[in-house]
C-alpha atoms as one frame of an Amber mdcrd trajectory, in Angstrom:
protein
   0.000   0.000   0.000   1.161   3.517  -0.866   0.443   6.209   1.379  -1.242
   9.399   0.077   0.105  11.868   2.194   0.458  14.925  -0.009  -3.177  14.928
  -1.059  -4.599  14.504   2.451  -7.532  16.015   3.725  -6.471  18.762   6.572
  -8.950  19.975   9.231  -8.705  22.951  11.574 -10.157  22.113  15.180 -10.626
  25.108  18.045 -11.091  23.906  21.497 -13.719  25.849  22.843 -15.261  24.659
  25.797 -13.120  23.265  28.949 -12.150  19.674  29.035 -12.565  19.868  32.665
 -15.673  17.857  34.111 -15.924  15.617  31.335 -15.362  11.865  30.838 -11.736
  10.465  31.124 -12.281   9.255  27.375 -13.229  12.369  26.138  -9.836  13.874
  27.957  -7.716  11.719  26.773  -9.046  11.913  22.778  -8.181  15.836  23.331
  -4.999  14.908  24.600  -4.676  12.483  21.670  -4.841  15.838  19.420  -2.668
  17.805  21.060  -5.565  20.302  22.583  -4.647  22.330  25.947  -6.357  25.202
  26.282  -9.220  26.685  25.192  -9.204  28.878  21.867  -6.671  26.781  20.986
  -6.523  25.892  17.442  -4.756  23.258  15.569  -4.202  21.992  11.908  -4.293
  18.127  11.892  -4.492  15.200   9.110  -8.306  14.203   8.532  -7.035  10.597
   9.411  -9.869   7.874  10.722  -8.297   8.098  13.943  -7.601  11.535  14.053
 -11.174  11.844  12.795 -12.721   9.001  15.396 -11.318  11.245  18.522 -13.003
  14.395  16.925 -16.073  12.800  16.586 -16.161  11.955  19.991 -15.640  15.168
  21.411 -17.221  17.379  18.549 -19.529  19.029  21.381 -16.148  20.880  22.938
 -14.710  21.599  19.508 -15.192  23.711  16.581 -13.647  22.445  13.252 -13.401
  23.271   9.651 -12.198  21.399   6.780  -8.720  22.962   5.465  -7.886  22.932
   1.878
Protein backbone atom coordinates (compact mmCIF):
# COMPACT_ATOMS: atom_id res chain seq x y z
CA UNK A 1 0.00 0.00 0.00
CA UNK A 2 1.16 3.52 -0.87
CA UNK A 3 0.44 6.21 1.38
CA UNK A 4 -1.24 9.40 0.08
CA UNK A 5 0.11 11.87 2.19
CA UNK A 6 0.46 14.92 -0.01
CA UNK A 7 -3.18 14.93 -1.06
CA UNK A 8 -4.60 14.50 2.45
CA UNK A 9 -7.53 16.02 3.72
CA UNK A 10 -6.47 18.76 6.57
CA UNK A 11 -8.95 19.98 9.23
CA UNK A 12 -8.71 22.95 11.57
CA UNK A 13 -10.16 22.11 15.18
CA UNK A 14 -10.63 25.11 18.04
CA UNK A 15 -11.09 23.91 21.50
CA UNK A 16 -13.72 25.85 22.84
CA UNK A 17 -15.26 24.66 25.80
CA UNK A 18 -13.12 23.26 28.95
CA UNK A 19 -12.15 19.67 29.03
CA UNK A 20 -12.57 19.87 32.67
CA UNK A 21 -15.67 17.86 34.11
CA UNK A 22 -15.92 15.62 31.34
CA UNK A 23 -15.36 11.86 30.84
CA UNK A 24 -11.74 10.46 31.12
CA UNK A 25 -12.28 9.25 27.38
CA UNK A 26 -13.23 12.37 26.14
CA UNK A 27 -9.84 13.87 27.96
CA UNK A 28 -7.72 11.72 26.77
CA UNK A 29 -9.05 11.91 22.78
CA UNK A 30 -8.18 15.84 23.33
CA UNK A 31 -5.00 14.91 24.60
CA UNK A 32 -4.68 12.48 21.67
CA UNK A 33 -4.84 15.84 19.42
CA UNK A 34 -2.67 17.80 21.06
CA UNK A 35 -5.57 20.30 22.58
CA UNK A 36 -4.65 22.33 25.95
CA UNK A 37 -6.36 25.20 26.28
CA UNK A 38 -9.22 26.69 25.19
CA UNK A 39 -9.20 28.88 21.87
CA UNK A 40 -6.67 26.78 20.99
CA UNK A 41 -6.52 25.89 17.44
CA UNK A 42 -4.76 23.26 15.57
CA UNK A 43 -4.20 21.99 11.91
CA UNK A 44 -4.29 18.13 11.89
CA UNK A 45 -4.49 15.20 9.11
CA UNK A 46 -8.31 14.20 8.53
CA UNK A 47 -7.03 10.60 9.41
CA UNK A 48 -9.87 7.87 10.72
CA UNK A 49 -8.30 8.10 13.94
CA UNK A 50 -7.60 11.54 14.05
CA UNK A 51 -11.17 11.84 12.80
CA UNK A 52 -12.72 9.00 15.40
CA UNK A 53 -11.32 11.25 18.52
CA UNK A 54 -13.00 14.40 16.93
CA UNK A 55 -16.07 12.80 16.59
CA UNK A 56 -16.16 11.96 19.99
CA UNK A 57 -15.64 15.17 21.41
CA UNK A 58 -17.22 17.38 18.55
CA UNK A 59 -19.53 19.03 21.38
CA UNK A 60 -16.15 20.88 22.94
CA UNK A 61 -14.71 21.60 19.51
CA UNK A 62 -15.19 23.71 16.58
CA UNK A 63 -13.65 22.44 13.25
CA UNK A 64 -13.40 23.27 9.65
CA UNK A 65 -12.20 21.40 6.78
CA UNK A 66 -8.72 22.96 5.46
CA UNK A 67 -7.89 22.93 1.88
Amino acid sequence: HKLMIDKQNKVRIKLVKSRFGRLKKHAASLSGLGLRKINQELVIDATPENMGMVNQVRYLLEVEEVK
